[in-house]
Coordinates of C-alpha atoms in Angstrom, one line a residue:
Chain A
M27 CA -130.5 120.6 36.9
T28 CA -127.0 121.7 37.6
D29 CA -124.5 119.0 36.9
L30 CA -122.6 118.8 40.2
T31 CA -119.5 117.1 38.8
K32 CA -118.7 120.3 36.8
F33 CA -118.1 122.3 40.1
T34 CA -114.6 123.3 40.9
I35 CA -113.3 122.4 44.4
A36 CA -113.6 126.0 45.2
E37 CA -117.1 126.4 44.0
A38 CA -118.2 123.2 45.9
R39 CA -116.5 124.4 49.0
D40 CA -118.3 127.6 49.0
G41 CA -121.6 126.0 48.0
L42 CA -121.3 123.4 50.9
R43 CA -120.5 126.2 53.4
K44 CA -123.5 128.3 52.2
G45 CA -125.7 125.2 52.4
D46 CA -126.7 125.2 48.7
I47 CA -125.5 121.7 48.2
T48 CA -124.6 118.8 50.2
S49 CA -121.7 116.5 50.0
R50 CA -124.1 113.5 49.6
E51 CA -125.5 115.1 46.4
L52 CA -121.9 115.9 45.3
T53 CA -120.9 112.5 46.0
E54 CA -123.8 110.6 44.6
A55 CA -123.2 112.6 41.3
H56 CA -119.7 111.5 41.1
I57 CA -120.4 107.8 41.8
A58 CA -122.9 107.8 38.9
A59 CA -120.2 109.6 36.7
I60 CA -117.6 107.0 37.6
E61 CA -120.1 104.2 36.8
A62 CA -120.7 105.6 33.4
A63 CA -116.9 106.1 32.6
D64 CA -115.7 102.4 33.1
V65 CA -114.3 102.4 29.6
L66 CA -111.6 104.8 30.6
N67 CA -110.3 102.4 33.2
A68 CA -109.2 105.1 35.5
Y69 CA -110.6 103.7 38.7
I70 CA -109.3 100.0 39.6
V71 CA -111.0 100.1 43.0
K72 CA -114.2 101.8 43.7
T73 CA -115.5 102.7 47.2
P74 CA -119.0 104.1 46.9
E75 CA -120.2 102.9 50.3
K76 CA -117.2 104.2 52.1
A77 CA -117.7 107.5 50.0
L78 CA -121.2 108.0 51.1
A79 CA -120.3 107.4 54.7
M80 CA -117.6 110.1 54.4
A81 CA -120.0 112.4 52.8
D82 CA -122.6 112.0 55.4
A83 CA -119.9 112.5 58.0
A84 CA -118.6 115.7 56.1
D85 CA -122.2 117.0 56.0
A86 CA -122.8 116.7 59.6
R87 CA -119.3 118.4 60.3
V88 CA -120.3 121.3 57.9
K89 CA -123.6 121.6 59.5
A90 CA -122.0 121.9 62.9
G91 CA -120.0 124.8 61.7
D92 CA -116.6 122.9 61.2
A93 CA -115.9 123.0 57.4
P94 CA -112.2 122.7 56.7
A95 CA -111.0 123.3 53.1
M96 CA -111.6 120.0 51.6
A97 CA -114.8 119.1 53.7
G98 CA -117.3 117.0 51.5
I99 CA -115.0 117.0 48.5
P100 CA -115.1 113.7 46.5
I101 CA -111.6 112.9 45.4
G102 CA -109.7 109.9 43.8
I103 CA -106.7 108.4 45.3
K104 CA -103.7 107.1 43.2
D105 CA -103.2 103.5 44.0
L106 CA -99.6 104.4 45.2
F107 CA -101.1 105.7 48.6
A108 CA -101.7 103.1 51.3
T109 CA -105.4 103.2 52.4
E110 CA -106.4 101.4 55.3
G111 CA -108.5 98.3 54.6
V112 CA -108.8 99.3 51.0
R113 CA -106.7 97.3 48.4
T114 CA -103.5 99.1 47.5
T115 CA -101.2 97.4 44.9
A116 CA -99.4 100.2 43.1
C117 CA -101.0 98.5 40.1
S118 CA -98.4 95.6 40.4
H119 CA -99.2 91.9 40.4
I120 CA -96.9 91.3 43.2
L121 CA -99.1 93.3 45.6
D122 CA -102.1 91.2 44.8
G123 CA -104.7 91.5 47.3
F124 CA -102.7 93.7 49.6
E125 CA -105.0 95.6 52.0
P126 CA -102.8 98.1 54.2
A127 CA -103.3 98.0 58.0
Y128 CA -102.4 101.7 58.2
E129 CA -103.2 104.9 56.3
S130 CA -100.6 107.1 54.5
T131 CA -100.1 110.6 55.9
V132 CA -101.1 112.4 52.6
T133 CA -104.5 110.6 52.6
Q134 CA -105.0 110.9 56.3
N135 CA -104.5 114.6 56.0
L136 CA -107.0 114.8 53.4
W137 CA -109.6 112.7 55.5
D138 CA -108.8 115.0 58.4
A139 CA -109.7 117.9 56.2
G140 CA -113.0 116.4 55.4
A141 CA -112.4 114.9 51.8
V142 CA -114.3 112.0 50.5
M143 CA -112.6 108.8 48.9
L144 CA -114.3 107.8 45.7
G145 CA -111.8 105.0 45.1
K146 CA -108.3 104.0 43.9
L147 CA -106.7 105.2 40.6
N148 CA -104.9 103.3 37.9
M149 CA -101.2 104.1 37.3
D150 CA -98.1 102.6 35.8
E151 CA -96.8 99.8 37.9
F152 CA -94.8 101.2 40.8
A153 CA -95.1 104.6 39.1
M154 CA -92.6 103.4 36.4
G155 CA -93.9 104.7 33.2
S156 CA -95.0 107.8 31.1
S157 CA -98.0 106.4 29.5
N158 CA -99.9 104.3 32.1
E159 CA -99.4 101.2 29.6
N160 CA -97.4 99.5 32.4
S161 CA -100.3 98.8 34.8
Y162 CA -101.2 95.2 35.7
Y163 CA -104.8 96.3 35.5
G164 CA -104.5 97.5 31.9
P165 CA -104.0 101.0 30.4
V166 CA -106.0 104.1 31.0
K167 CA -107.6 105.9 28.0
N168 CA -107.3 109.6 27.7
P169 CA -110.5 111.5 27.9
W170 CA -109.2 113.6 25.1
R171 CA -109.1 112.5 21.4
A172 CA -107.6 114.4 18.3
E173 CA -110.1 116.5 16.4
G174 CA -112.3 114.5 14.2
S175 CA -110.7 111.2 15.2
N176 CA -111.9 108.2 17.1
E177 CA -108.3 106.9 17.8
H178 CA -107.5 106.6 21.6
F179 CA -104.5 108.1 23.2
V180 CA -102.4 107.5 26.4
P181 CA -103.3 109.8 29.4
G182 CA -99.4 110.0 30.3
G183 CA -98.1 108.6 33.3
S184 CA -97.4 107.4 35.8
S185 CA -100.5 109.1 37.2
G186 CA -102.7 108.3 34.1
G187 CA -105.7 107.4 36.3
S188 CA -105.5 110.6 38.4
V189 CA -105.5 112.9 35.3
A190 CA -108.3 111.0 33.4
S191 CA -110.5 110.9 36.4
V192 CA -110.2 114.7 36.9
A193 CA -110.4 115.4 33.1
A194 CA -113.6 113.3 32.7
Y195 CA -115.3 114.8 35.8
T196 CA -115.3 111.5 37.8
A197 CA -113.4 113.2 40.6
M198 CA -112.9 116.8 41.6
G199 CA -109.3 116.3 42.3
A200 CA -106.9 113.4 42.7
T201 CA -103.7 112.6 44.5
A202 CA -100.8 111.8 42.3
S203 CA -97.0 111.4 42.7
D204 CA -94.1 112.7 40.8
T205 CA -90.7 111.0 40.6
G206 CA -89.6 112.4 37.3
G207 CA -92.7 114.0 36.0
S208 CA -95.4 111.7 36.8
I209 CA -97.9 114.6 37.9
R210 CA -96.8 117.2 35.5
Q211 CA -96.6 115.2 32.1
P212 CA -100.0 113.5 32.5
A213 CA -101.6 116.9 33.4
S214 CA -100.3 118.3 30.3
F215 CA -101.8 115.4 28.2
T216 CA -105.1 115.9 29.7
G217 CA -105.6 119.6 30.0
T218 CA -105.4 119.4 33.9
V219 CA -103.4 121.2 36.5
G220 CA -100.7 119.2 38.1
V221 CA -98.5 120.4 41.1
K222 CA -95.4 118.6 42.3
P223 CA -94.3 120.6 45.6
T224 CA -90.8 121.0 46.9
Y225 CA -89.3 117.6 47.9
G226 CA -90.0 117.1 51.7
R227 CA -93.4 119.0 51.6
C228 CA -95.5 116.0 51.5
S229 CA -94.9 113.1 53.7
R230 CA -93.8 109.9 51.8
Y231 CA -95.1 107.8 54.8
G232 CA -97.5 105.1 53.3
M233 CA -96.7 106.0 49.8
V234 CA -95.5 103.0 47.9
A235 CA -91.7 103.8 47.4
F236 CA -90.2 103.9 44.0
A237 CA -87.2 106.3 44.1
S238 CA -86.9 107.7 47.6
S239 CA -84.8 110.8 47.0
L240 CA -87.2 111.6 44.3
D241 CA -90.7 110.6 45.0
Q242 CA -93.1 113.5 46.0
A243 CA -96.8 113.6 46.3
G244 CA -99.1 116.3 44.8
P245 CA -102.6 117.1 43.5
V246 CA -104.2 117.0 40.1
T247 CA -107.1 119.4 39.7
R248 CA -109.0 121.4 37.0
T249 CA -108.0 124.8 38.1
V250 CA -104.9 126.4 39.7
R251 CA -107.0 127.5 42.8
D252 CA -108.1 123.9 43.4
A253 CA -104.6 122.7 43.4
A254 CA -103.7 125.2 45.9
I255 CA -106.6 124.3 48.2
M256 CA -105.9 120.6 47.9
L257 CA -102.1 120.8 48.3
E258 CA -102.5 122.7 51.4
A259 CA -104.4 119.9 52.7
M260 CA -101.9 117.2 51.7
T261 CA -98.8 118.8 53.1
G262 CA -97.2 119.3 56.6
Y263 CA -94.4 117.9 58.7
D264 CA -94.6 114.2 59.5
P265 CA -92.2 112.7 62.0
K266 CA -92.9 109.3 60.3
D267 CA -90.9 110.4 57.3
S268 CA -87.3 111.4 58.0
T269 CA -87.1 113.5 54.9
S270 CA -90.3 115.5 55.8
I271 CA -89.5 119.2 56.3
N272 CA -90.6 120.8 59.4
R273 CA -91.8 124.2 58.0
E274 CA -94.9 126.2 58.2
V275 CA -97.4 125.4 55.3
P276 CA -98.4 128.7 53.9
N277 CA -102.0 129.5 52.5
F278 CA -101.3 128.7 49.0
E279 CA -104.6 130.0 47.9
A280 CA -103.6 133.4 49.1
A281 CA -101.0 133.3 46.4
L282 CA -103.5 133.8 43.7
T283 CA -103.2 137.6 43.5
G284 CA -102.9 138.0 39.7
D285 CA -100.1 140.2 40.3
I286 CA -96.6 139.3 38.9
R287 CA -95.5 142.9 38.3
G288 CA -91.7 143.1 38.7
K289 CA -91.2 139.4 38.9
T290 CA -88.4 138.0 36.7
I291 CA -89.1 135.0 34.7
G292 CA -86.2 133.0 33.2
I293 CA -86.4 131.0 29.8
P294 CA -83.9 128.2 29.9
K295 CA -82.3 128.1 26.5
E296 CA -81.4 124.5 26.8
Y297 CA -85.1 123.5 26.8
R298 CA -85.4 124.8 23.2
L299 CA -84.8 121.3 21.5
D300 CA -84.5 120.9 17.9
E301 CA -86.9 118.1 17.8
T302 CA -89.5 120.0 19.9
P303 CA -92.7 120.4 17.7
E304 CA -93.8 123.7 16.2
D305 CA -97.0 124.1 18.0
I306 CA -95.2 123.5 21.4
L307 CA -92.5 126.2 20.7
K308 CA -95.4 128.5 19.7
L309 CA -97.3 128.0 22.8
W310 CA -94.3 128.6 25.0
D311 CA -93.7 132.1 22.9
Q312 CA -97.2 132.8 23.7
G313 CA -96.8 132.0 27.5
I314 CA -93.8 134.2 27.5
G315 CA -95.9 137.1 26.0
W316 CA -98.7 136.5 28.7
L317 CA -96.4 136.9 31.4
K318 CA -94.6 140.0 29.8
D319 CA -98.2 141.5 29.4
A320 CA -98.9 141.0 33.2
G321 CA -95.9 143.1 34.0
A322 CA -93.2 140.5 34.4
N323 CA -89.5 140.8 33.2
V324 CA -88.6 137.9 30.9
V325 CA -84.8 137.0 30.5
D326 CA -82.9 134.1 29.0
V327 CA -81.1 131.8 31.5
S328 CA -78.8 128.9 30.9
L329 CA -79.0 125.6 32.7
P330 CA -76.0 124.0 31.1
H331 CA -76.3 120.5 32.4
T332 CA -79.8 119.9 31.2
K333 CA -79.1 117.4 28.7
Y334 CA -77.5 115.0 31.3
A335 CA -80.6 115.1 33.6
L336 CA -82.3 112.2 31.9
P337 CA -79.3 109.7 31.9
T338 CA -78.7 110.8 35.3
Y339 CA -82.2 110.1 36.4
Y340 CA -82.1 106.6 34.6
I341 CA -79.1 105.6 36.9
V342 CA -80.4 107.2 40.1
A343 CA -84.0 106.2 40.0
P344 CA -83.4 102.5 39.0
A345 CA -80.7 102.2 41.7
E346 CA -83.1 103.4 44.4
A347 CA -85.9 101.3 43.0
S348 CA -83.9 98.1 42.9
S349 CA -83.2 98.8 46.4
N350 CA -86.8 99.7 47.5
L351 CA -88.3 96.7 45.6
A352 CA -86.2 94.3 47.5
R353 CA -89.0 94.1 50.0
Y354 CA -91.3 92.2 47.6
D355 CA -90.1 88.7 48.3
G356 CA -93.4 86.8 48.8
V357 CA -93.1 86.4 52.6
R358 CA -95.0 89.1 54.3
Y359 CA -97.7 90.4 51.8
G360 CA -98.9 90.0 48.2
L361 CA -98.0 87.3 45.7
R362 CA -96.2 84.2 46.7
D363 CA -95.3 81.7 44.0
V364 CA -93.2 78.6 44.9
P365 CA -92.3 76.0 42.3
Q366 CA -93.0 72.3 43.1
G367 CA -90.5 71.4 45.8
G368 CA -88.8 74.9 45.7
N369 CA -86.7 76.1 48.6
L370 CA -86.7 79.9 49.9
T371 CA -84.5 81.3 47.2
D372 CA -86.7 79.6 44.5
M373 CA -89.7 81.3 46.1
Y374 CA -88.0 84.9 46.0
E375 CA -86.9 84.4 42.6
T376 CA -90.2 82.9 41.2
T377 CA -92.4 85.3 43.1
R378 CA -90.4 88.3 41.8
G379 CA -90.3 86.8 38.3
H380 CA -94.0 86.5 38.2
G381 CA -95.0 89.5 40.0
F382 CA -93.1 92.3 38.4
G383 CA -93.9 93.6 34.9
D384 CA -91.4 94.1 32.1
E385 CA -90.6 97.8 32.9
V386 CA -90.2 97.0 36.4
K387 CA -87.8 94.1 35.8
R388 CA -85.8 96.4 33.6
R389 CA -85.3 99.0 36.1
V390 CA -84.6 96.4 38.8
L391 CA -81.8 94.8 36.7
M392 CA -80.5 98.1 35.6
G393 CA -80.3 99.5 39.1
T394 CA -78.8 96.2 40.4
Y395 CA -76.2 96.5 37.6
V396 CA -75.1 100.3 38.6
L397 CA -75.0 99.3 42.2
S398 CA -72.9 96.1 41.7
A399 CA -69.2 95.8 42.8
G400 CA -67.0 97.3 40.1
Y401 CA -69.8 99.7 38.5
Y402 CA -70.9 101.6 41.5
D403 CA -68.5 104.4 41.2
A404 CA -68.5 104.5 37.5
Y405 CA -72.3 104.7 37.1
Y406 CA -74.1 105.5 40.5
L407 CA -71.6 107.8 42.1
K408 CA -70.9 109.5 38.8
A409 CA -74.6 110.1 38.4
Q410 CA -74.9 111.5 41.9
R411 CA -72.2 114.1 41.1
V412 CA -73.9 115.2 37.9
R413 CA -77.0 115.5 40.0
Q414 CA -75.3 117.9 42.1
L415 CA -74.3 119.9 39.1
I416 CA -77.9 120.0 37.6
A417 CA -79.2 121.3 41.2
K418 CA -76.4 123.8 41.1
D419 CA -77.6 125.1 37.7
F420 CA -81.0 125.9 39.3
R421 CA -79.5 127.5 42.2
D422 CA -77.4 129.7 40.1
A423 CA -80.3 130.6 37.8
F424 CA -82.5 131.5 40.8
E425 CA -79.9 133.9 41.9
S426 CA -81.3 136.3 39.0
V427 CA -84.8 135.0 38.5
D428 CA -87.9 134.3 40.5
A429 CA -89.3 131.3 38.3
L430 CA -88.7 129.5 35.1
L431 CA -91.1 128.9 32.2
T432 CA -90.8 125.9 30.0
P433 CA -93.1 123.4 28.0
T434 CA -94.2 120.5 30.4
A435 CA -93.7 117.8 27.7
P436 CA -92.0 117.5 24.3
S437 CA -95.4 116.2 22.8
A438 CA -99.1 116.0 23.0
A439 CA -100.6 112.8 24.1
F440 CA -99.6 109.9 21.8
A441 CA -101.3 106.8 20.5
F442 CA -101.0 103.5 22.4
G443 CA -98.1 101.3 21.7
S444 CA -96.3 104.0 19.7
K445 CA -93.4 104.2 22.2
S446 CA -93.7 101.0 24.4
N447 CA -91.2 99.1 22.4
D448 CA -88.4 101.7 22.8
P449 CA -87.7 102.4 26.4
I450 CA -85.5 105.3 25.6
A451 CA -88.1 107.1 23.4
M452 CA -90.5 106.6 26.4
Y453 CA -88.0 108.0 28.8
L454 CA -87.6 111.2 26.5
N455 CA -91.2 112.2 27.5
D456 CA -89.8 113.4 30.9
V457 CA -87.0 115.6 29.4
F458 CA -88.5 118.8 30.8
T459 CA -89.6 117.5 34.0
V460 CA -86.8 115.4 35.2
P461 CA -84.2 118.0 35.8
A462 CA -86.4 119.7 38.5
S463 CA -87.1 116.4 40.1
L464 CA -83.5 115.8 40.5
A465 CA -83.0 119.1 42.2
G466 CA -86.1 118.5 44.4
L467 CA -87.8 121.8 43.2
P468 CA -91.5 122.7 43.0
G469 CA -93.1 122.7 39.5
A470 CA -96.6 122.8 38.1
S471 CA -98.2 122.1 34.7
V472 CA -101.1 124.5 33.6
P473 CA -103.1 123.8 30.5
A474 CA -102.4 126.5 28.1
G475 CA -103.4 125.5 24.6
L476 CA -104.2 122.8 22.0
S477 CA -101.7 121.1 19.7
A478 CA -102.3 121.1 15.8
D479 CA -104.6 118.0 16.4
G480 CA -106.7 119.5 19.1
L481 CA -105.1 117.8 22.0
P482 CA -104.2 119.6 25.3
L483 CA -100.6 121.1 26.0
G484 CA -99.3 122.5 29.3
L485 CA -96.7 124.9 30.3
Q486 CA -94.5 124.3 33.3
V487 CA -93.6 126.7 35.8
L488 CA -90.5 126.0 38.2
T489 CA -89.5 128.0 41.4
P490 CA -87.0 127.8 44.1
A491 CA -87.1 125.1 46.7
F492 CA -90.2 126.2 49.3
D493 CA -91.4 129.0 47.0
E494 CA -94.7 127.4 46.2
M495 CA -96.3 130.8 46.7
T496 CA -94.5 132.3 43.7
L497 CA -95.3 129.1 41.9
F498 CA -99.0 129.5 42.4
T499 CA -99.0 133.2 41.6
I500 CA -97.5 132.7 38.4
C501 CA -99.7 129.7 37.5
G502 CA -102.6 131.7 38.3
V503 CA -101.7 134.5 35.8
L504 CA -100.8 131.9 33.2
E505 CA -104.3 130.2 33.6
E506 CA -106.2 133.4 33.4
A507 CA -104.3 134.6 30.4
A508 CA -104.6 131.1 28.5
A509 CA -108.3 131.0 29.3
F510 CA -108.1 127.4 28.4
T511 CA -111.8 126.5 28.2
A512 CA -111.7 123.5 25.7
K513 CA -113.2 120.2 27.1
P514 CA -113.1 116.8 25.8
D515 CA -116.4 115.5 24.3
A516 CA -117.8 113.0 26.7
W517 CA -117.6 110.1 24.3
W518 CA -116.9 107.7 27.3
T519 CA -120.5 107.9 28.4
A520 CA -121.9 106.8 25.3
Chain B
M3 CA -69.5 101.1 24.6
S4 CA -70.9 98.9 27.3
N5 CA -71.9 95.5 26.4
I6 CA -74.2 93.4 28.6
N7 CA -74.5 89.9 27.4
E8 CA -76.8 87.2 28.4
D9 CA -74.4 85.9 31.0
T10 CA -74.3 89.2 32.7
V11 CA -78.1 89.6 32.6
A12 CA -78.4 86.2 34.1
R13 CA -75.8 87.1 36.9
I14 CA -77.6 90.5 37.8
A15 CA -80.9 88.7 37.8
R16 CA -79.5 86.2 40.2
L17 CA -78.3 89.2 42.4
A18 CA -81.7 90.7 42.2
R19 CA -83.5 87.4 43.1
L20 CA -85.6 87.9 39.7
K21 CA -86.2 84.8 37.7
L22 CA -86.0 85.4 34.0
E23 CA -87.0 82.8 31.5
P24 CA -84.1 81.7 29.2
E25 CA -85.9 83.5 26.2
Q26 CA -86.0 86.7 28.3
L27 CA -82.2 86.9 28.5
A28 CA -81.3 88.1 25.0
P29 CA -84.0 90.9 24.5
M30 CA -83.1 92.1 28.1
A31 CA -79.4 92.2 27.2
T32 CA -80.1 94.4 24.0
E33 CA -82.3 96.8 25.9
L34 CA -80.0 97.2 28.9
T35 CA -77.1 97.8 26.5
S36 CA -78.9 100.4 24.7
I37 CA -79.8 102.2 27.9
L38 CA -76.3 101.8 29.1
D39 CA -74.9 103.2 25.9
W40 CA -77.2 106.2 26.2
V41 CA -76.1 107.0 29.9
E42 CA -72.6 106.6 28.9
Q43 CA -72.7 110.4 27.8
L44 CA -72.3 111.3 31.5
G45 CA -68.7 110.5 31.0
E46 CA -68.4 113.9 29.1
V47 CA -69.0 115.9 32.3
D48 CA -66.3 116.9 34.4
T49 CA -67.2 116.1 37.9
D50 CA -63.8 116.3 39.6
G51 CA -64.3 117.7 43.3
I52 CA -68.0 117.5 43.1
E53 CA -69.8 116.0 46.0
P54 CA -72.3 113.3 45.2
M55 CA -75.9 114.4 45.8
A56 CA -77.9 111.7 47.6
S57 CA -80.9 113.7 48.5
P58 CA -82.4 117.2 47.7
V59 CA -82.7 118.0 51.5
D60 CA -80.2 118.2 54.2
A61 CA -80.7 114.9 55.8
K62 CA -80.4 115.7 59.5
L63 CA -82.1 112.8 61.2
V64 CA -84.2 113.8 64.1
W65 CA -83.7 112.1 67.5
R66 CA -86.5 110.6 69.2
D67 CA -87.2 109.3 72.8
D68 CA -85.9 105.7 73.2
A69 CA -89.5 104.7 74.3
V70 CA -91.9 102.1 73.0
S71 CA -94.4 103.7 70.9
D72 CA -95.9 100.9 69.0
G73 CA -96.5 97.2 69.4
N74 CA -99.0 94.5 70.2
I75 CA -100.4 94.5 66.5
Q76 CA -99.4 90.9 65.7
D77 CA -102.7 90.5 63.9
K78 CA -102.3 93.6 61.7
V79 CA -98.6 92.7 60.9
L80 CA -99.7 89.2 59.7
K81 CA -102.9 90.3 58.2
N82 CA -101.5 90.3 54.7
A83 CA -99.1 87.3 55.0
P84 CA -99.5 84.7 52.2
R85 CA -98.9 82.0 54.7
R86 CA -98.6 82.3 58.7
E87 CA -98.1 79.6 61.4
Y88 CA -98.3 80.1 65.1
G89 CA -98.2 83.7 64.9
F90 CA -95.3 84.0 62.5
F91 CA -94.8 84.4 58.8
A92 CA -94.1 80.8 57.3
V93 CA -91.7 80.1 54.5
P94 CA -90.6 76.9 52.6
K95 CA -88.0 74.9 54.7
V96 CA -84.6 76.5 54.8
I97 CA -82.7 74.0 56.8
E98 CA -82.7 70.4 55.8

C-alpha cells in the first residue's frame, strides 16, 4: 500500500483533485504517523478530531468542484500562531492554558484555502533560540542522526517542531516564523525547504509578537514547489496588520520554470568566514557551479557591514521583545502568581519571574537596558543606524545582481547542550540569516547536500524585496541540480 | 568595556517588572556584560548622518472610518482571565 505521508503537497493536491485519494485518508495516515513519532516531541498539542472534521469538509468541497491549492492538505502549525479555541502558548509557561478567542490571519488564510490542522508545533519560547532547547515543553529531537551514530541532535530553532514534523513525515507542510533565521536555519538542519518572504507579505495579526519589525511568517515543506503553493495560500494584504503590504500575490508556483539563463547571482565575499567548516564551503562552491551550469552569471559582491549584523540584531530584537513582552503581566491571560499578601507590583514581578525562561529573561533585561535612559542613543539608536547601512548594502548589491547565494548556517545540526551555556555561541548560528532579516528581504533555504557526518546542509538564496518569483525560480534550479534524495532513517517509529 | 554589575541587573529587572532570585543576579550580570562587550563593536561603524531604520517598510498608516466595527464580546475578552469579577479583570488590592 502507498504510504500517503510520503506524498508532496503538489502530488496530494493533484491526487485529491483527480479523486484518487481523499483528505480523510491522507489525514488518518498523518494522525497515525504523529502517534508513532512522540519521541521527537514535535507536536505539543494534537488535534486529531478537528483534523478529521476539516478533512471531511475538504473532501466535500473538492467533490463539489471547489478545490483550492491547499484543500485537504494536512499541516502542522507553529505554536506562535493564535488558533481559535486551541491552546496557544508560544511554548512559554507564562501563557499557560491560553486558548485564543480569535484566529491568526495566516492560519485563517490556510483554512480558507482548505488546509487541515493536525496540531500545534513545538518551538523555542517566544521564538527566542536557535536549537529548540528553550521550549517550556522540552526540546525537539532532529529526525536526522549522524552516520553510524545514535546520538541525538537539535533540529535548529526557533521553528524546531515545524521542521522536525515535516522531515519526519508527520505533516506535509508546517507554518513557521523567522525573526533572525528561525525558518531558514532549522530547515538547513533537517533537509527541508524553508522560505521567509519579504517583511509585510504575511500578516502578523495573531502571531505572538517577538520583534515586530523583524517577525515574518513562512512555510516549511519538503520541496520548493510545495513551499510556493503553501506560501501563496498564507500571504495577502490584511488591514488588521498596519505593516501588511497591499500588493498583489503572484502565482509563486509559476516561477518554477527551471530557467535562470541570463540571471546574475552575487556571491557575498563577507560570508566566507575563516571558521566556516570545509564541507560547507565546498557545498557553496558546488552550488555556484550548479547555477553556472544552468546558465547564470556568477559574480563576487561585497556587503561591507555584514559583520555588524548580529550585534545590531541583538540590540534591536531584544529591545522590541522587552516592549512586546510587557503585556504578560498576569492580569488578562495565562499564568498568575501572587505571593502571599502581595500587591499588584508583586504579582507582575512574580508572574514574570516564574513565567519566563532563562533566554527570555536575558533578552527582556538586555532590551530594557538598551532602551533605558542614558543608553538609548548609544545602543538602540546606534543599532538602528547600522541597520540602515546593512539594508543599504543589499540595495547596492541588487543594483547589479538578481539574487545572492550563501550557505544557510555556519554548521550542520549540533548536539544537545553543546551551545546552551554560551549565549553568543548560540547567536552565531544566525550569522548568515540575520542580515536579510534586518533588511526585510525574502530568503529561502534549500537542502543541497550532506555534511562529512551525513547531516543535511542547506544553501540560502536571497532576492530583493518582493521578488519572491526570482527566489523560487533559483531555488527550483538549485533543488533539481542538488538532487537531494537522502532521508533520515525512521528510528523514531521503533 | 561595559560593566553590568549586580546592582545594575537588579535595577533593570525592577524596570522590567521581572523578579530575579538573589542567586540569579551574578550569572545574569556576567552574561549581559559579555553580550554588551560583543555589541560594543558597533562603535567602529561611522553612522554620522545616517537615519535610524525602525522598520523595513515605509510605515504609512492607513486611515479607517471612525466607526464601531467590534464590541459586545465581553465573554471572549474575559475568557482567559486568571480572575474575573462582575465582568471585569480582577487584580490584588491596589489602594489601601
